[in-house]
Amino acid sequence: MPTVPHHERHFMASETVRDVVIGMSDGLTVPFALAAGLSGAIAANHVIVTAGLAEVSAGAIAMGLGGYLAARTDSEHYAAEYRREKRETEEMPAEEKGEVAAILREQGLDAEHAELVVAALARNQEKWVRFMMRFELGLTEPEPGRALASAGTIGGSYIIGGLVPLLPYMLLADTALALQISVLLTLAALFLFGAVKGRLTGVPVLRGGLQTIVVGGLAAAVAFGIARLVNAA
């Protein structure tokens, strides 16, 4: 009887998705809140657009730099721990072998089979050290160039997201109408972004979309209300 091939579907770009989520979510939310807040205080679209573009530029640089530094920190931390583990396999091999055996026993291997695996690993120092990095410390080696890629992804996502709520103010002269369209456009973008993110990460599409709408809408509503109160004072 023929069998259907088994294909496992795993999402393998979690770090890239994380960077897009960080950049896009803030890019949609912060300029949206700024534009909505300014709309509650002034009726001058050129001022709103200028302030919004300045915020998008500064935000993209700041977010990208933050992503770069975070990725560099991860790489430096991994390198430092790798050197330490390598030194320990050279200076105290018996203790390190005992740690490997303990890890294997926790995974269900009996003592005899654990010792066989320990002996095999000990013959290759690089694999031995990488085993300890992964299963003792829970660390995986960062991809080369990860810092620059993270900075570009976060910064670019922030710019793309930030231009969405500003677009109506660029195309229309009526601030009130631009605000209404910006709200609808941004909420739709937030829902779409949340739905796609949910699809990629295994979260129900509707829940993912509604979560991003709630966060973005709340931020804009607070900013708009504060601007109105300050302007009325």
PDB file of C-alpha atoms in Angstrom:
ATOM      1  CA  MET A   1       0.000   0.000   0.000  1.00  0.00           C
ATOM      2  CA  PRO A   2       1.546   3.344  -1.016  1.00  0.00           C
ATOM      3  CA  THR A   3       2.248   5.780   1.757  1.00  0.00           C
ATOM      4  CA  VAL A   4       1.971   9.542   1.641  1.00  0.00           C
ATOM      5  CA  PRO A   5       5.369  11.210   2.198  1.00  0.00           C
ATOM      6  CA  HIS A   6       5.566  12.972   5.528  1.00  0.00           C
ATOM      7  CA  HIS A   7       6.533  16.611   5.230  1.00  0.00           C
ATOM      8  CA  GLU A   8       7.125  18.637   8.346  1.00  0.00           C
ATOM      9  CA  ARG A   9       6.563  22.373   8.119  1.00  0.00           C
ATOM     10  CA  HIS A  10       8.731  24.421  10.402  1.00  0.00           C
ATOM     11  CA  PHE A  11       9.263  28.142  10.247  1.00  0.00           C
ATOM     12  CA  MET A  12      13.013  28.770  10.118  1.00  0.00           C
ATOM     13  CA  ALA A  13      13.319  32.557   9.880  1.00  0.00           C
ATOM     14  CA  SER A  14      12.335  33.460  13.434  1.00  0.00           C
ATOM     15  CA  GLU A  15      15.064  36.086  13.890  1.00  0.00           C
ATOM     16  CA  THR A  16      14.120  37.901  10.687  1.00  0.00           C
ATOM     17  CA  VAL A  17      10.446  37.799  11.599  1.00  0.00           C
ATOM     18  CA  ARG A  18      11.298  39.140  15.048  1.00  0.00           C
ATOM     19  CA  ASP A  19      13.147  42.070  13.490  1.00  0.00           C
ATOM     20  CA  VAL A  20      10.286  42.809  11.089  1.00  0.00           C
ATOM     21  CA  VAL A  21       7.806  42.661  13.970  1.00  0.00           C
ATOM     22  CA  ILE A  22       9.890  45.050  16.079  1.00  0.00           C
ATOM     23  CA  GLY A  23      10.360  47.554  13.263  1.00  0.00           C
ATOM     24  CA  MET A  24       6.927  47.361  11.662  1.00  0.00           C
ATOM     25  CA  SER A  25       4.898  47.422  14.863  1.00  0.00           C
ATOM     26  CA  ASP A  26       6.677  50.515  16.170  1.00  0.00           C
ATOM     27  CA  GLY A  27       6.722  52.082  12.703  1.00  0.00           C
ATOM     28  CA  LEU A  28       2.958  51.782  12.371  1.00  0.00           C
ATOM     29  CA  THR A  29       2.196  52.768  15.941  1.00  0.00           C
ATOM     30  CA  VAL A  30       4.502  55.667  16.860  1.00  0.00           C
ATOM     31  CA  PRO A  31       4.093  57.891  13.750  1.00  0.00           C
ATOM     32  CA  PHE A  32       0.372  57.073  13.783  1.00  0.00           C
ATOM     33  CA  ALA A  33       0.094  58.276  17.379  1.00  0.00           C
ATOM     34  CA  LEU A  34       2.188  61.367  16.567  1.00  0.00           C
ATOM     35  CA  ALA A  35       0.101  62.305  13.530  1.00  0.00           C
ATOM     36  CA  ALA A  36      -3.155  61.726  15.397  1.00  0.00           C
ATOM     37  CA  GLY A  37      -1.917  63.768  18.339  1.00  0.00           C
ATOM     38  CA  LEU A  38      -0.832  66.670  16.146  1.00  0.00           C
ATOM     39  CA  SER A  39      -4.169  66.522  14.311  1.00  0.00           C
ATOM     40  CA  GLY A  40      -5.859  67.200  17.621  1.00  0.00           C
ATOM     41  CA  ALA A  41      -3.788  70.332  18.143  1.00  0.00           C
ATOM     42  CA  ILE A  42      -3.221  71.909  14.709  1.00  0.00           C
ATOM     43  CA  ALA A  43      -4.802  71.867  11.257  1.00  0.00           C
ATOM     44  CA  ALA A  44      -1.661  72.136   9.145  1.00  0.00           C
ATOM     45  CA  ASN A  45      -0.845  69.003   7.194  1.00  0.00           C
ATOM     46  CA  HIS A  46       2.591  70.203   6.106  1.00  0.00           C
ATOM     47  CA  VAL A  47       3.602  70.532   9.765  1.00  0.00           C
ATOM     48  CA  ILE A  48       2.242  67.069  10.566  1.00  0.00           C
ATOM     49  CA  VAL A  49       4.052  65.536   7.584  1.00  0.00           C
ATOM     50  CA  THR A  50       7.309  67.302   8.449  1.00  0.00           C
ATOM     51  CA  ALA A  51       7.143  66.198  12.078  1.00  0.00           C
ATOM     52  CA  GLY A  52       6.114  62.698  11.036  1.00  0.00           C
ATOM     53  CA  LEU A  53       8.969  62.284   8.550  1.00  0.00           C
ATOM     54  CA  ALA A  54      11.445  63.584  11.118  1.00  0.00           C
ATOM     55  CA  GLU A  55      10.154  61.061  13.631  1.00  0.00           C
ATOM     56  CA  VAL A  56      10.276  58.224  11.085  1.00  0.00           C
ATOM     57  CA  SER A  57      13.886  59.082  10.195  1.00  0.00           C
ATOM     58  CA  ALA A  58      15.016  59.356  13.792  1.00  0.00           C
ATOM     59  CA  GLY A  59      13.033  56.297  14.838  1.00  0.00           C
ATOM     60  CA  ALA A  60      14.426  54.140  12.028  1.00  0.00           C
ATOM     61  CA  ILE A  61      17.989  55.111  12.915  1.00  0.00           C
ATOM     62  CA  ALA A  62      17.453  54.542  16.632  1.00  0.00           C
ATOM     63  CA  MET A  63      15.649  51.221  16.147  1.00  0.00           C
ATOM     64  CA  GLY A  64      18.199  50.007  13.609  1.00  0.00           C
ATOM     65  CA  LEU A  65      21.079  50.937  15.899  1.00  0.00           C
ATOM     66  CA  GLY A  66      19.376  49.151  18.765  1.00  0.00           C
ATOM     67  CA  GLY A  67      19.006  46.029  16.645  1.00  0.00           C
ATOM     68  CA  TYR A  68      22.637  46.220  15.579  1.00  0.00           C
ATOM     69  CA  LEU A  69      23.918  46.569  19.140  1.00  0.00           C
ATOM     70  CA  ALA A  70      21.666  43.763  20.386  1.00  0.00           C
ATOM     71  CA  ALA A  71      22.896  41.399  17.671  1.00  0.00           C
ATOM     72  CA  ARG A  72      26.527  42.370  18.293  1.00  0.00           C
ATOM     73  CA  THR A  73      26.032  41.708  22.002  1.00  0.00           C
ATOM     74  CA  ASP A  74      24.644  38.244  21.227  1.00  0.00           C
ATOM     75  CA  SER A  75      27.648  37.467  19.003  1.00  0.00           C
ATOM     76  CA  GLU A  76      30.164  38.694  21.581  1.00  0.00           C
ATOM     77  CA  HIS A  77      28.427  36.757  24.345  1.00  0.00           C
ATOM     78  CA  TYR A  78      28.468  33.562  22.274  1.00  0.00           C
ATOM     79  CA  ALA A  79      32.164  34.006  21.416  1.00  0.00           C
ATOM     80  CA  ALA A  80      33.086  34.580  25.057  1.00  0.00           C
ATOM     81  CA  GLU A  81      31.147  31.527  26.251  1.00  0.00           C
ATOM     82  CA  TYR A  82      32.635  29.408  23.444  1.00  0.00           C
ATOM     83  CA  ARG A  83      36.162  30.324  24.527  1.00  0.00           C
ATOM     84  CA  ARG A  84      35.315  29.491  28.128  1.00  0.00           C
ATOM     85  CA  GLU A  85      33.802  26.101  27.255  1.00  0.00           C
ATOM     86  CA  LYS A  86      36.762  25.246  25.005  1.00  0.00           C
ATOM     87  CA  ARG A  87      39.195  26.099  27.792  1.00  0.00           C
ATOM     88  CA  GLU A  88      37.248  23.932  30.231  1.00  0.00           C
ATOM     89  CA  THR A  89      37.361  20.902  27.901  1.00  0.00           C
ATOM     90  CA  GLU A  90      41.139  21.311  27.824  1.00  0.00           C
ATOM     91  CA  GLU A  91      41.734  22.026  31.517  1.00  0.00           C
ATOM     92  CA  MET A  92      39.041  19.871  33.168  1.00  0.00           C
ATOM     93  CA  PRO A  93      37.927  17.233  30.634  1.00  0.00           C
ATOM     94  CA  ALA A  94      36.643  14.795  33.259  1.00  0.00           C
ATOM     95  CA  GLU A  95      34.210  17.348  34.693  1.00  0.00           C
ATOM     96  CA  GLU A  96      33.016  18.345  31.236  1.00  0.00           C
ATOM     97  CA  LYS A  97      32.465  14.714  30.258  1.00  0.00           C
ATOM     98  CA  GLY A  98      30.424  14.285  33.418  1.00  0.00           C
ATOM     99  CA  GLU A  99      28.259  17.242  32.425  1.00  0.00           C
ATOM    100  CA  VAL A 100      27.680  15.765  28.970  1.00  0.00           C
ATOM    101  CA  ALA A 101      26.718  12.423  30.492  1.00  0.00           C
ATOM    102  CA  ALA A 102      24.285  14.139  32.871  1.00  0.00           C
ATOM    103  CA  ILE A 103      22.632  15.987  29.980  1.00  0.00           C
ATOM    104  CA  LEU A 104      22.262  12.764  28.002  1.00  0.00           C
ATOM    105  CA  ARG A 105      20.774  10.918  30.971  1.00  0.00           C
ATOM    106  CA  GLU A 106      18.237  13.713  31.374  1.00  0.00           C
ATOM    107  CA  GLN A 107      17.188  13.003  27.775  1.00  0.00           C
ATOM    108  CA  GLY A 108      16.511   9.354  28.590  1.00  0.00           C
ATOM    109  CA  LEU A 109      19.775   7.587  27.715  1.00  0.00           C
ATOM    110  CA  ASP A 110      20.996   4.971  30.134  1.00  0.00           C
ATOM    111  CA  ALA A 111      24.488   5.233  31.600  1.00  0.00           C
ATOM    112  CA  GLU A 112      26.051   2.778  29.147  1.00  0.00           C
ATOM    113  CA  HIS A 113      24.813   4.510  26.013  1.00  0.00           C
ATOM    114  CA  ALA A 114      25.542   7.939  27.495  1.00  0.00           C
ATOM    115  CA  GLU A 115      29.167   6.968  28.009  1.00  0.00           C
ATOM    116  CA  LEU A 116      29.441   5.862  24.384  1.00  0.00           C
ATOM    117  CA  VAL A 117      28.142   9.215  23.166  1.00  0.00           C
ATOM    118  CA  VAL A 118      30.453  11.076  25.563  1.00  0.00           C
ATOM    119  CA  ALA A 119      33.445   9.174  24.236  1.00  0.00           C
ATOM    120  CA  ALA A 120      32.462   9.939  20.643  1.00  0.00           C
ATOM    121  CA  LEU A 121      32.026  13.645  21.353  1.00  0.00           C
ATOM    122  CA  ALA A 122      35.298  13.863  23.262  1.00  0.00           C
ATOM    123  CA  ARG A 123      37.192  12.770  20.146  1.00  0.00           C
ATOM    124  CA  ASN A 124      36.124  15.965  18.353  1.00  0.00           C
ATOM    125  CA  GLN A 125      36.683  19.052  20.480  1.00  0.00           C
ATOM    126  CA  GLU A 126      34.727  21.424  18.262  1.00  0.00           C
ATOM    127  CA  LYS A 127      31.616  19.223  18.294  1.00  0.00           C
ATOM    128  CA  TRP A 128      32.086  18.660  22.017  1.00  0.00           C
ATOM    129  CA  VAL A 129      32.188  22.392  22.720  1.00  0.00           C
ATOM    130  CA  ARG A 130      29.231  23.102  20.440  1.00  0.00           C
ATOM    131  CA  PHE A 131      27.243  20.385  22.222  1.00  0.00           C
ATOM    132  CA  MET A 132      27.913  22.088  25.544  1.00  0.00           C
ATOM    133  CA  MET A 133      27.026  25.498  24.112  1.00  0.00           C
ATOM    134  CA  ARG A 134      23.720  24.218  22.813  1.00  0.00           C
ATOM    135  CA  PHE A 135      22.572  21.842  25.525  1.00  0.00           C
ATOM    136  CA  GLU A 136      24.242  23.190  28.661  1.00  0.00           C
ATOM    137  CA  LEU A 137      24.023  26.925  27.992  1.00  0.00           C
ATOM    138  CA  GLY A 138      21.157  26.984  25.490  1.00  0.00           C
ATOM    139  CA  LEU A 139      23.146  29.106  23.023  1.00  0.00           C
ATOM    140  CA  THR A 140      23.249  28.795  19.237  1.00  0.00           C
ATOM    141  CA  GLU A 141      25.885  30.462  17.094  1.00  0.00           C
ATOM    142  CA  PRO A 142      24.608  33.725  15.533  1.00  0.00           C
ATOM    143  CA  GLU A 143      24.707  33.914  11.761  1.00  0.00           C
ATOM    144  CA  PRO A 144      27.628  35.867  10.246  1.00  0.00           C
ATOM    145  CA  GLY A 145      26.578  39.425   9.421  1.00  0.00           C
ATOM    146  CA  ARG A 146      23.552  39.120  11.666  1.00  0.00           C
ATOM    147  CA  ALA A 147      24.097  42.556  13.254  1.00  0.00           C
ATOM    148  CA  LEU A 148      23.976  44.490   9.977  1.00  0.00           C
ATOM    149  CA  ALA A 149      21.070  42.410   8.676  1.00  0.00           C
ATOM    150  CA  SER A 150      19.129  43.047  11.883  1.00  0.00           C
ATOM    151  CA  ALA A 151      19.779  46.787  11.732  1.00  0.00           C
ATOM    152  CA  GLY A 152      18.660  46.988   8.108  1.00  0.00           C
ATOM    153  CA  THR A 153      15.555  44.873   8.647  1.00  0.00           C
ATOM    154  CA  ILE A 154      14.383  46.763  11.722  1.00  0.00           C
ATOM    155  CA  GLY A 155      15.144  50.199  10.287  1.00  0.00           C
ATOM    156  CA  GLY A 156      13.588  49.412   6.905  1.00  0.00           C
ATOM    157  CA  SER A 157      10.473  47.923   8.488  1.00  0.00           C
ATOM    158  CA  TYR A 158      10.114  51.005  10.667  1.00  0.00           C
ATOM    159  CA  ILE A 159      10.236  53.303   7.624  1.00  0.00           C
ATOM    160  CA  ILE A 160       7.681  51.244   5.681  1.00  0.00           C
ATOM    161  CA  GLY A 161       5.338  51.130   8.649  1.00  0.00           C
ATOM    162  CA  GLY A 162       5.809  54.808   9.462  1.00  0.00           C
ATOM    163  CA  LEU A 163       4.883  56.024   5.990  1.00  0.00           C
ATOM    164  CA  VAL A 164       1.465  54.340   6.108  1.00  0.00           C
ATOM    165  CA  PRO A 165      -0.246  56.727   8.580  1.00  0.00           C
ATOM    166  CA  LEU A 166       1.470  59.766   7.029  1.00  0.00           C
ATOM    167  CA  LEU A 167       0.372  59.047   3.466  1.00  0.00           C
ATOM    168  CA  PRO A 168      -3.108  60.672   3.753  1.00  0.00           C
ATOM    169  CA  TYR A 169      -1.543  63.861   5.149  1.00  0.00           C
ATOM    170  CA  MET A 170       0.808  63.963   2.160  1.00  0.00           C
ATOM    171  CA  LEU A 171      -2.002  63.630  -0.371  1.00  0.00           C
ATOM    172  CA  LEU A 172      -4.823  65.658   1.229  1.00  0.00           C
ATOM    173  CA  ALA A 173      -5.142  69.241   2.441  1.00  0.00           C
ATOM    174  CA  ASP A 174      -8.047  68.657   4.855  1.00  0.00           C
ATOM    175  CA  THR A 175      -6.566  67.613   8.199  1.00  0.00           C
ATOM    176  CA  ALA A 176      -9.792  66.151   9.563  1.00  0.00           C
ATOM    177  CA  LEU A 177     -10.321  64.033   6.451  1.00  0.00           C
ATOM    178  CA  ALA A 178      -6.659  63.013   6.409  1.00  0.00           C
ATOM    179  CA  LEU A 179      -6.959  61.899  10.030  1.00  0.00           C
ATOM    180  CA  GLN A 180     -10.015  59.774   9.289  1.00  0.00           C
ATOM    181  CA  ILE A 181      -8.363  58.086   6.321  1.00  0.00           C
ATOM    182  CA  SER A 182      -5.118  57.669   8.283  1.00  0.00           C
ATOM    183  CA  VAL A 183      -7.019  55.919  11.069  1.00  0.00           C
ATOM    184  CA  LEU A 184      -8.735  53.527   8.666  1.00  0.00           C
ATOM    185  CA  LEU A 185      -5.585  52.905   6.628  1.00  0.00           C
ATOM    186  CA  THR A 186      -3.387  52.335   9.664  1.00  0.00           C
ATOM    187  CA  LEU A 187      -5.869  50.085  11.435  1.00  0.00           C
ATOM    188  CA  ALA A 188      -6.188  48.012   8.263  1.00  0.00           C
ATOM    189  CA  ALA A 189      -2.383  47.831   7.993  1.00  0.00           C
ATOM    190  CA  LEU A 190      -2.116  46.874  11.672  1.00  0.00           C
ATOM    191  CA  PHE A 191      -4.664  44.111  11.228  1.00  0.00           C
ATOM    192  CA  LEU A 192      -2.968  42.797   8.075  1.00  0.00           C
ATOM    193  CA  PHE A 193       0.443  42.937   9.717  1.00  0.00           C
ATOM    194  CA  GLY A 194      -0.819  41.166  12.835  1.00  0.00           C
ATOM    195  CA  ALA A 195      -2.595  38.535  10.759  1.00  0.00           C
ATOM    196  CA  VAL A 196       0.515  37.792   8.683  1.00  0.00           C
ATOM    197  CA  LYS A 197       2.650  37.690  11.821  1.00  0.00           C
ATOM    198  CA  GLY A 198       0.176  35.299  13.416  1.00  0.00           C
ATOM    199  CA  ARG A 199       0.190  33.103  10.329  1.00  0.00           C
ATOM    200  CA  LEU A 200       3.975  32.852  10.388  1.00  0.00           C
ATOM    201  CA  THR A 201       4.289  32.293  14.119  1.00  0.00           C
ATOM    202  CA  GLY A 202       1.359  29.913  14.610  1.00  0.00           C
ATOM    203  CA  VAL A 203      -0.992  32.395  16.333  1.00  0.00           C
ATOM    204  CA  PRO A 204      -4.612  32.423  15.084  1.00  0.00           C
ATOM    205  CA  VAL A 205      -4.878  34.995  12.287  1.00  0.00           C
ATOM    206  CA  LEU A 206      -7.856  36.855  13.754  1.00  0.00           C
ATOM    207  CA  ARG A 207      -6.315  37.100  17.205  1.00  0.00           C
ATOM    208  CA  GLY A 208      -2.992  38.298  15.821  1.00  0.00           C
ATOM    209  CA  GLY A 209      -4.691  41.017  13.786  1.00  0.00           C
ATOM    210  CA  LEU A 210      -6.901  42.201  16.646  1.00  0.00           C
ATOM    211  CA  GLN A 211      -3.972  42.357  19.061  1.00  0.00           C
ATOM    212  CA  THR A 212      -2.031  44.768  16.857  1.00  0.00           C
ATOM    213  CA  ILE A 213      -5.145  46.884  16.239  1.00  0.00           C
ATOM    214  CA  VAL A 214      -5.749  47.245  19.980  1.00  0.00           C
ATOM    215  CA  VAL A 215      -2.152  48.313  20.690  1.00  0.00           C
ATOM    216  CA  GLY A 216      -1.905  50.768  17.791  1.00  0.00           C
ATOM    217  CA  GLY A 217      -5.383  52.192  18.256  1.00  0.00           C
ATOM    218  CA  LEU A 218      -4.883  52.704  21.977  1.00  0.00           C
ATOM    219  CA  ALA A 219      -1.587  54.539  21.434  1.00  0.00           C
ATOM    220  CA  ALA A 220      -3.134  56.863  18.850  1.00  0.00           C
ATOM    221  CA  ALA A 221      -6.251  57.510  20.956  1.00  0.00           C
ATOM    222  CA  VAL A 222      -4.164  58.459  23.987  1.00  0.00           C
ATOM    223  CA  ALA A 223      -1.943  60.788  21.940  1.00  0.00           C
ATOM    224  CA  PHE A 224      -4.967  62.400  20.266  1.00  0.00           C
ATOM    225  CA  GLY A 225      -6.744  62.910  23.575  1.00  0.00           C
ATOM    226  CA  ILE A 226      -3.697  64.446  25.274  1.00  0.00           C
ATOM    227  CA  ALA A 227      -3.173  66.852  22.359  1.00  0.00           C
ATOM    228  CA  ARG A 228      -6.814  67.912  22.485  1.00  0.00           C
ATOM    229  CA  LEU A 229      -6.647  68.511  26.242  1.00  0.00           C
ATOM    230  CA  VAL A 230      -3.421  70.526  25.970  1.00  0.00           C
ATOM    231  CA  ASN A 231      -4.806  72.567  23.081  1.00  0.00           C
ATOM    232  CA  ALA A 232      -8.025  73.306  24.981  1.00  0.00           C
ATOM    233  CA  ALA A 233      -6.213  74.386  28.145  1.00  0.00           C
TER     234      ALA A 233
END
